[in-house]
Structures are given as structure tokens and as C-alpha cells.
Amino acid sequence: MAKKHLSRMNPSLWNGTGEQPKDFNPIIATYPIDGLCELDISFEREDSGEWCHLCELRDKGSEELLAALHGYGIDSPQNLADTIADVCQGIL
């Protein structure tokens, strides 16, 4: 899922420094987890100016937020995969 998200929203694997490429898209993308939950992943710029990723696990029916975690970096499949695993741990 992390590789899929980066290939869709940050295919050039921009690390957040320098000029933002045109293929970078920080908006929320939603991925199904199972029949009950879905995961929203987006990129955000923090007050410090650094970019991070945000993973929000939601109930698919009610859209209730079940868990949310920020992770550092926007160009690492491993960092994003770790955050995805962490936000889903204990819920699924």
C-alpha cells in the first residue's frame, strides 16, 4: 500500500526540499483495508516547514476516526509502511 500511494501521489519521490515537482499531490487518498475499515493517507507540511505523512484509520460505514498517526518523510516506502502498520496495530 505504501508503494502504491507513493507511486500515485509522489512518483518522483520528492523529499520535501527544493522546488515541489508537478507530480506531487498532497491530498487525501483512501484505501480499503477490509470490509469494515479504510485508510486515508496524505502529506502535510508542518509548522516547521518539514513535510510528513498522515495515516488515518476510519470506520468505513460511519467514517469515525479509529486511529491516526503522523510519520516523518514523504519519500520512503519503508517509513510510510511502518506508519501504516502502526496505525492498524491493535485495531484490525
CSV table of C-alpha atoms in Angstrom, one decimal:
chain,number,residue,atom,x,y,z
A,1,MET,CA,0.0,0.0,0.0
A,2,ALA,CA,2.9,2.4,0.8
A,3,LYS,CA,4.5,1.8,-2.6
A,4,LYS,CA,1.1,2.3,-4.3
A,5,HIS,CA,0.5,5.5,-2.5
A,6,LEU,CA,3.9,7.0,-3.3
A,7,SER,CA,3.6,5.9,-7.0
A,8,ARG,CA,0.3,7.8,-7.2
A,9,MET,CA,1.0,10.8,-5.1
A,10,ASN,CA,4.8,11.3,-5.1
A,11,PRO,CA,6.1,9.3,-8.1
A,12,SER,CA,9.3,11.3,-8.3
A,13,LEU,CA,9.9,10.5,-4.6
A,14,TRP,CA,10.4,14.2,-3.8
A,15,ASN,CA,11.8,14.5,-0.3
A,16,GLY,CA,10.2,17.9,0.5
A,17,THR,CA,13.2,20.1,-0.1
A,18,GLY,CA,13.7,22.4,-3.0
A,19,GLU,CA,11.0,23.1,-5.6
A,20,GLN,CA,7.9,21.0,-5.4
A,21,PRO,CA,7.5,18.8,-8.5
A,22,LYS,CA,4.3,19.0,-10.5
A,23,ASP,CA,3.6,15.3,-9.9
A,24,PHE,CA,3.5,15.7,-6.1
A,25,ASN,CA,-0.1,15.6,-4.8
A,26,PRO,CA,-0.6,16.1,-1.0
A,27,ILE,CA,-4.4,15.4,-1.0
A,28,ILE,CA,-6.0,12.5,0.9
A,29,ALA,CA,-6.2,9.2,-0.9
A,30,THR,CA,-8.4,6.4,0.6
A,31,TYR,CA,-7.5,2.7,0.5
A,32,PRO,CA,-9.8,-0.1,1.7
A,33,ILE,CA,-8.4,-2.2,4.5
A,34,ASP,CA,-11.2,-4.7,4.9
A,35,GLY,CA,-14.9,-4.7,4.8
A,36,LEU,CA,-15.1,-2.5,7.9
A,37,CYS,CA,-12.2,-0.1,7.7
A,38,GLU,CA,-10.4,2.2,5.3
A,39,LEU,CA,-7.2,4.1,5.5
A,40,ASP,CA,-6.7,7.8,4.5
A,41,ILE,CA,-3.1,8.7,3.6
A,42,SER,CA,-2.0,12.3,2.9
A,43,PHE,CA,1.1,14.5,3.0
A,44,GLU,CA,1.2,17.6,5.3
A,45,ARG,CA,3.5,20.4,5.8
A,46,GLU,CA,4.3,21.0,9.5
A,47,ASP,CA,4.7,24.4,11.1
A,48,SER,CA,8.5,23.9,10.9
A,49,GLY,CA,8.2,23.6,7.1
A,50,GLU,CA,9.0,19.9,7.1
A,51,TRP,CA,6.8,17.5,5.2
A,52,CYS,CA,5.3,14.4,6.9
A,53,HIS,CA,2.7,11.8,6.0
A,54,LEU,CA,-0.5,11.3,7.9
A,55,CYS,CA,-2.4,8.0,8.2
A,56,GLU,CA,-5.9,7.9,9.5
A,57,LEU,CA,-7.8,4.7,10.0
A,58,ARG,CA,-11.6,5.1,9.7
A,59,ASP,CA,-14.7,3.0,10.1
A,60,LYS,CA,-15.9,2.6,6.6
A,61,GLY,CA,-19.6,2.9,7.4
A,62,SER,CA,-19.7,5.8,10.0
A,63,GLU,CA,-16.4,7.4,8.9
A,64,GLU,CA,-15.5,7.5,12.6
A,65,LEU,CA,-11.8,8.1,13.2
A,66,LEU,CA,-10.3,5.0,14.8
A,67,ALA,CA,-6.7,5.9,14.9
A,68,ALA,CA,-4.3,8.5,13.4
A,69,LEU,CA,-0.5,8.8,13.2
A,70,HIS,CA,2.0,11.2,11.6
A,71,GLY,CA,5.2,9.8,10.2
A,72,TYR,CA,8.3,11.6,9.1
A,73,GLY,CA,9.3,11.9,5.5
A,74,ILE,CA,7.3,11.7,2.3
A,75,ASP,CA,9.6,9.7,0.1
A,76,SER,CA,10.3,6.5,1.9
A,77,PRO,CA,8.1,3.4,1.3
A,78,GLN,CA,9.5,1.8,4.4
A,79,ASN,CA,8.7,4.8,6.7
A,80,LEU,CA,5.2,5.0,5.3
A,81,ALA,CA,4.7,1.2,5.6
A,82,ASP,CA,5.8,1.4,9.2
A,83,THR,CA,3.3,4.1,10.0
A,84,ILE,CA,0.5,2.1,8.2
A,85,ALA,CA,1.3,-0.9,10.3
A,86,ASP,CA,1.5,1.1,13.5
A,87,VAL,CA,-1.9,2.8,12.9
A,88,CYS,CA,-3.6,-0.5,12.1
A,89,GLN,CA,-2.0,-2.4,15.0
A,90,GLY,CA,-4.4,-3.3,17.7
A,91,ILE,CA,-7.4,-2.1,15.6
A,92,LEU,CA,-7.5,-4.9,13.0
